[in-house]
Amino acid sequence: MNVLLFGPPGSGKGTQAKDLAERLGVPHVATGDIFRKNLREGTELGTLAKSYMDRGALVPDSLTCDLVADRLLQPDAAGGVLFDGFPRSVPQAEWLVNWFETHGRVIDAVVSLAVPDAAIVERISGRRTCTKCGATYHAVHNPPPAAGCSTCGSTEVVQRKDDSEAVVQSRLDVYARETAPVLGVLRGAATVHDLDGTGDISVVKARIFAALAL
Ligand code: ADP
Ligand code: ADP
Ligand code: ZN
């Protein structure tokens, strides 16, 4: 099954993706996580992506789509993937729809999470991220265990550089200008479930599972 998690930065895509990917039995493909992994490993792609990520801009489409094409051709993605944070621009969405058509695959569902701007700013400013595995927490709503990351045990659970207040506003602007129009493209290609992304993490999870009849 190929499912796409869509929504503004901080809407809870990464948080929901973990259980959802497990339930669907497909890998969680988050382009932001892939860029950050490259950055940690000091690859050329990581260095290039950093210059965009640090100011909240989108990494260029060609680079991002090449990366996704590689990921989709890995053996574990043969049965489907759960996308998180991709596509993020109209050209990326058109590229994806075309890639799926060409490769005889279908987008089974899109889950779109709506969260008001004020709640997003609160969520992002409290977000804490594990530098080792990328797991996310929230200083208030979902605090990281004192012993370290509950997924990998690392004690480096920090605030991402682009989660600073200065960068969040430009990310929201980029979302409104470049990413929100993606939904129009996706509505023409797949079933879109428009869901309320507010409320407790467990409540949002239940909404997503119900929408997908899981
Ligand atoms: P968030 O979860 O807060 O939305 P992400 O981890 O998805 O953040 O993305 C962080 C940054 O990585 C983005 O601000 C952007 O610079 C880059 N990025 C991630 N996915 C894409 C994409 N599909 N296209 C272009 N840039 C991307
Ligand atoms: P995205 O991947 O869409 O950028 P995240 O899943 O990283 O968003 O969530 C952003 C922040 O908000 C994280 O700190 C996360 O712990 C927190 N969060 C996620 N879902 C909820 C929720 N339903 N209520 C409150 N906080 C949430
Ligand atoms: Zn971790």
GROMACS .gro file of C-alpha atoms and ligand atoms in nm:
model
  269
    1MET     CA    1   0.000   0.000   0.000
    2ASN     CA    2   0.128   0.347  -0.090
    3VAL     CA    3   0.007   0.616   0.149
    4LEU     CA    4   0.101   0.982   0.172
    5LEU     CA    5   0.097   1.185   0.493
    6PHE     CA    6   0.039   1.548   0.410
    7GLY     CA    7   0.025   1.861   0.625
    8PRO     CA    8   0.214   2.169   0.737
    9PRO     CA    9   0.545   2.143   0.925
   10GLY     CA   10   0.466   2.038   1.282
   11SER     CA   11   0.126   1.891   1.200
   12GLY     CA   12   0.228   1.552   1.343
   13LYS     CA   13   0.326   1.361   1.030
   14GLY     CA   14   0.644   1.212   1.174
   15THR     CA   15   0.475   1.133   1.504
   16GLN     CA   16   0.191   0.945   1.335
   17ALA     CA   17   0.409   0.783   1.069
   18LYS     CA   18   0.580   0.540   1.304
   19ASP     CA   19   0.275   0.334   1.410
   20LEU     CA   20   0.106   0.379   1.075
   21ALA     CA   21   0.403   0.245   0.876
   22GLU     CA   22   0.423  -0.050   1.112
   23ARG     CA   23   0.052  -0.124   1.072
   24LEU     CA   24   0.072  -0.092   0.693
   25GLY     CA   25   0.388  -0.303   0.684
   26VAL     CA   26   0.571  -0.054   0.462
   27PRO     CA   27   0.881   0.163   0.518
   28HIS     CA   28   0.841   0.521   0.642
   29VAL     CA   29   0.999   0.752   0.385
   30ALA     CA   30   1.058   1.102   0.520
   31THR     CA   31   1.264   1.322   0.288
   32GLY     CA   32   1.359   1.554   0.577
   33ASP     CA   33   1.497   1.255   0.772
   34ILE     CA   34   1.694   1.142   0.466
   35PHE     CA   35   1.846   1.488   0.424
   36ARG     CA   36   1.938   1.504   0.795
   37LYS     CA   37   2.092   1.155   0.779
   38ASN     CA   38   2.308   1.270   0.486
   39LEU     CA   39   2.407   1.577   0.683
   40ARG     CA   40   2.514   1.368   0.983
   41GLU     CA   41   2.715   1.142   0.755
   42GLY     CA   42   2.878   1.441   0.588
   43THR     CA   43   2.774   1.352   0.233
   44GLU     CA   44   2.772   1.605  -0.052
   45LEU     CA   45   2.392   1.584  -0.064
   46GLY     CA   46   2.376   1.660   0.308
   47THR     CA   47   2.594   1.969   0.276
   48LEU     CA   48   2.390   2.097  -0.016
   49ALA     CA   49   2.055   2.029   0.157
   50LYS     CA   50   2.171   2.206   0.473
   51SER     CA   51   2.200   2.541   0.297
   52TYR     CA   52   1.828   2.523   0.215
   53MET     CA   53   1.705   2.360   0.534
   54ASP     CA   54   1.876   2.611   0.764
   55ARG     CA   55   1.670   2.894   0.618
   56GLY     CA   56   1.349   2.696   0.584
   57ALA     CA   57   1.357   2.684   0.204
   58LEU     CA   58   1.282   2.375  -0.004
   59VAL     CA   59   1.569   2.166  -0.131
   60PRO     CA   60   1.555   2.183  -0.516
   61ASP     CA   61   1.297   1.955  -0.679
   62SER     CA   62   1.537   1.766  -0.908
   63LEU     CA   63   1.760   1.668  -0.617
   64THR     CA   64   1.463   1.565  -0.403
   65CYS     CA   65   1.291   1.364  -0.677
   66ASP     CA   66   1.615   1.178  -0.765
   67LEU     CA   67   1.649   1.084  -0.401
   68VAL     CA   68   1.290   0.957  -0.386
   69ALA     CA   69   1.330   0.760  -0.710
   70ASP     CA   70   1.631   0.581  -0.559
   71ARG     CA   71   1.437   0.508  -0.243
   72LEU     CA   72   1.134   0.373  -0.430
   73LEU     CA   73   1.352   0.125  -0.619
   74GLN     CA   74   1.499  -0.029  -0.304
   75PRO     CA   75   1.365  -0.382  -0.240
   76ASP     CA   76   1.184  -0.297   0.085
   77ALA     CA   77   0.972  -0.039  -0.100
   78ALA     CA   78   0.837  -0.291  -0.352
   79GLY     CA   79   0.518  -0.344  -0.151
   80GLY     CA   80   0.458   0.025  -0.093
   81VAL     CA   81   0.579   0.315   0.120
   82LEU     CA   82   0.445   0.569   0.364
   83PHE     CA   83   0.558   0.914   0.248
   84ASP     CA   84   0.603   1.189   0.505
   85GLY     CA   85   0.703   1.536   0.385
   86PHE     CA   86   0.699   1.447   0.016
   87PRO     CA   87   0.575   1.582  -0.223
   88ARG     CA   88   0.618   1.940  -0.104
   89SER     CA   89   0.581   2.134  -0.429
   90VAL     CA   90   0.358   2.107  -0.737
   91PRO     CA   91   0.648   1.987  -0.959
   92GLN     CA   92   0.730   1.715  -0.703
   93ALA     CA   93   0.363   1.605  -0.694
   94GLU     CA   94   0.342   1.592  -1.073
   95TRP     CA   95   0.668   1.401  -1.086
   96LEU     CA   96   0.537   1.147  -0.831
   97VAL     CA   97   0.203   1.092  -1.005
   98ASN     CA   98   0.391   1.035  -1.330
   99TRP     CA   99   0.646   0.802  -1.167
  100PHE     CA  100   0.368   0.588  -1.019
  101GLU     CA  101   0.187   0.571  -1.353
  102THR     CA  102   0.506   0.475  -1.536
  103HIS     CA  103   0.589   0.205  -1.282
  104GLY     CA  104   0.238   0.062  -1.260
  105ARG     CA  105   0.185   0.163  -0.899
  106VAL     CA  106  -0.101   0.352  -0.737
  107ILE     CA  107  -0.128   0.603  -0.455
  108ASP     CA  108  -0.383   0.425  -0.237
  109ALA     CA  109  -0.458   0.714  -0.005
  110VAL     CA  110  -0.355   1.060   0.108
  111VAL     CA  111  -0.400   1.158   0.472
  112SER     CA  112  -0.405   1.534   0.509
  113LEU     CA  113  -0.369   1.669   0.864
  114ALA     CA  114  -0.507   2.018   0.933
  115VAL     CA  115  -0.363   2.210   1.228
  116PRO     CA  116  -0.403   2.587   1.284
  117ASP     CA  117  -0.089   2.805   1.264
  118ALA     CA  118  -0.090   2.898   1.633
  119ALA     CA  119  -0.085   2.533   1.739
  120ILE     CA  120   0.189   2.461   1.486
  121VAL     CA  121   0.420   2.724   1.628
  122GLU     CA  122   0.367   2.581   1.976
  123ARG     CA  123   0.432   2.228   1.855
  124ILE     CA  124   0.745   2.313   1.659
  125SER     CA  125   0.899   2.530   1.928
  126GLY     CA  126   0.856   2.244   2.178
  127ARG     CA  127   0.975   1.973   1.939
  128ARG     CA  128   1.280   1.777   2.044
  129THR     CA  129   1.448   1.540   1.799
  130CYS     CA  130   1.682   1.246   1.852
  131THR     CA  131   2.000   1.322   1.657
  132LYS     CA  132   2.070   0.952   1.613
  133CYS     CA  133   1.741   0.800   1.489
  134GLY     CA  134   1.523   1.105   1.419
  135ALA     CA  135   1.248   1.015   1.669
  136THR     CA  136   1.058   1.326   1.779
  137TYR     CA  137   0.924   1.431   2.116
  138HIS     CA  138   0.762   1.741   2.260
  139ALA     CA  139   0.892   1.920   2.568
  140VAL     CA  140   0.536   1.933   2.712
  141HIS     CA  141   0.306   1.694   2.520
  142ASN     CA  142   0.540   1.400   2.473
  143PRO     CA  143   0.858   1.449   2.679
  144PRO     CA  144   1.164   1.239   2.597
  145PRO     CA  145   1.245   0.986   2.873
  146ALA     CA  146   1.524   1.097   3.109
  147ALA     CA  147   1.715   0.783   3.013
  148GLY     CA  148   1.722   0.897   2.650
  149CYS     CA  149   1.541   0.825   2.324
  150SER     CA  150   1.284   0.549   2.371
  151THR     CA  151   1.353   0.418   2.021
  152CYS     CA  152   1.733   0.400   2.012
  153GLY     CA  153   1.854   0.493   2.361
  154SER     CA  154   2.060   0.792   2.250
  155THR     CA  155   2.078   1.072   2.508
  156GLU     CA  156   2.117   1.340   2.238
  157VAL     CA  157   1.757   1.460   2.207
  158VAL     CA  158   1.777   1.825   2.101
  159GLN     CA  159   1.600   2.111   1.929
  160ARG     CA  160   1.654   2.111   1.551
  161LYS     CA  161   1.828   2.423   1.421
  162ASP     CA  162   1.540   2.499   1.184
  163ASP     CA  163   1.286   2.467   1.466
  164SER     CA  164   1.394   2.806   1.601
  165GLU     CA  165   1.125   3.073   1.600
  166ALA     CA  166   1.309   3.274   1.333
  167VAL     CA  167   1.297   2.990   1.080
  168VAL     CA  168   0.949   2.857   1.163
  169GLN     CA  169   0.770   3.156   1.014
  170SER     CA  170   0.954   3.125   0.684
  171ARG     CA  171   0.874   2.750   0.677
  172LEU     CA  172   0.505   2.834   0.723
  173ASP     CA  173   0.528   3.086   0.438
  174VAL     CA  174   0.695   2.828   0.214
  175TYR     CA  175   0.422   2.580   0.308
  176ALA     CA  176   0.143   2.822   0.214
  177ARG     CA  177   0.306   2.927  -0.112
  178GLU     CA  178   0.467   2.607  -0.243
  179THR     CA  179   0.324   2.308  -0.055
  180ALA     CA  180  -0.046   2.377   0.005
  181PRO     CA  181  -0.119   2.376  -0.375
  182VAL     CA  182   0.009   2.015  -0.386
  183LEU     CA  183  -0.325   1.902  -0.246
  184GLY     CA  184  -0.498   2.012  -0.566
  185VAL     CA  185  -0.271   1.785  -0.771
  186LEU     CA  186  -0.319   1.493  -0.531
  187ARG     CA  187  -0.699   1.525  -0.530
  188GLY     CA  188  -0.690   1.452  -0.901
  189ALA     CA  189  -0.479   1.138  -0.849
  190ALA     CA  190  -0.588   0.970  -0.525
  191THR     CA  191  -0.843   0.959  -0.244
  192VAL     CA  192  -0.765   1.238  -0.001
  193HIS     CA  193  -0.879   1.202   0.363
  194ASP     CA  194  -0.904   1.551   0.514
  195LEU     CA  195  -0.854   1.501   0.887
  196ASP     CA  196  -0.843   1.723   1.193
  197GLY     CA  197  -0.484   1.706   1.325
  198THR     CA  198  -0.562   1.866   1.662
  199GLY     CA  199  -0.621   1.678   1.988
  200ASP     CA  200  -0.409   1.418   2.163
  201ILE     CA  201  -0.161   1.212   1.962
  202SER     CA  202  -0.369   0.899   2.033
  203VAL     CA  203  -0.690   1.071   1.918
  204VAL     CA  204  -0.532   1.178   1.588
  205LYS     CA  205  -0.397   0.825   1.543
  206ALA     CA  206  -0.745   0.681   1.588
  207ARG     CA  207  -0.883   0.923   1.326
  208ILE     CA  208  -0.618   0.818   1.074
  209PHE     CA  209  -0.667   0.445   1.135
  210ALA     CA  210  -1.045   0.485   1.104
  211ALA     CA  211  -1.016   0.681   0.778
  212LEU     CA  212  -0.795   0.408   0.630
  213ALA     CA  213  -1.019   0.132   0.772
  214LEU     CA  214  -0.722  -0.020   0.961
  215ADP     P1  215   0.886   1.910   0.916
  215ADP     O1  216   0.867   1.770   0.968
  215ADP     O2  217   0.893   2.010   1.024
  215ADP     O3  218   0.786   1.944   0.810
  215ADP     P2  219   1.096   1.801   0.754
  215ADP     O4  220   1.189   1.718   0.833
  215ADP     O5  221   0.991   1.731   0.674
  215ADP     O6  222   1.029   1.909   0.850
  215ADP     O7  223   1.176   1.897   0.655
  215ADP     C1  224   1.281   1.977   0.702
  215ADP     C2  225   1.341   2.051   0.584
  215ADP     O8  226   1.395   1.957   0.490
  215ADP     C3  227   1.243   2.136   0.504
  215ADP     O9  228   1.224   2.264   0.563
  215ADP     C4  229   1.316   2.143   0.370
  215ADP    O10  230   1.424   2.234   0.373
  215ADP     C5  231   1.374   2.002   0.357
  215ADP     N1  232   1.280   1.911   0.289
  215ADP     C6  233   1.219   1.802   0.343
  215ADP     N2  234   1.141   1.741   0.253
  215ADP     C7  235   1.153   1.813   0.137
  215ADP     C8  236   1.095   1.802   0.007
  215ADP     N3  237   1.007   1.705  -0.023
  215ADP     N4  238   1.131   1.894  -0.085
  215ADP     C9  239   1.217   1.992  -0.058
  215ADP     N5  240   1.273   2.010   0.063
  215ADP    C10  241   1.243   1.920   0.161
  216ADP     P1  242   0.578   1.694   1.136
  216ADP     O1  243   0.647   1.563   1.107
  216ADP     O2  244   0.447   1.706   1.064
  216ADP     O3  245   0.667   1.812   1.113
  216ADP     P2  246   0.596   1.610   1.415
  216ADP     O4  247   0.535   1.474   1.413
  216ADP     O5  248   0.743   1.618   1.426
  216ADP     O6  249   0.541   1.696   1.291
  216ADP     O7  250   0.527   1.691   1.535
  216ADP     C1  251   0.571   1.823   1.567
  216ADP     C2  252   0.577   1.839   1.719
  216ADP     O8  253   0.444   1.833   1.773
  216ADP     C3  254   0.655   1.730   1.790
  216ADP     O9  255   0.720   1.789   1.901
  216ADP     C4  256   0.548   1.631   1.838
  216ADP    O10  257   0.587   1.563   1.956
  216ADP     C5  258   0.430   1.724   1.864
  216ADP     N1  259   0.300   1.663   1.835
  216ADP     C6  260   0.269   1.577   1.734
  216ADP     N2  261   0.138   1.545   1.737
  216ADP     C7  262   0.084   1.614   1.841
  216ADP     C8  263  -0.050   1.624   1.897
  216ADP     N3  264  -0.152   1.555   1.845
  216ADP     N4  265  -0.066   1.707   2.001
  216ADP     C9  266   0.038   1.776   2.053
  216ADP     N5  267   0.164   1.770   2.008
  216ADP    C10  268   0.188   1.690   1.902
  217ZN      ZN  269   1.666   0.789   1.887
   0.00000   0.00000   0.00000
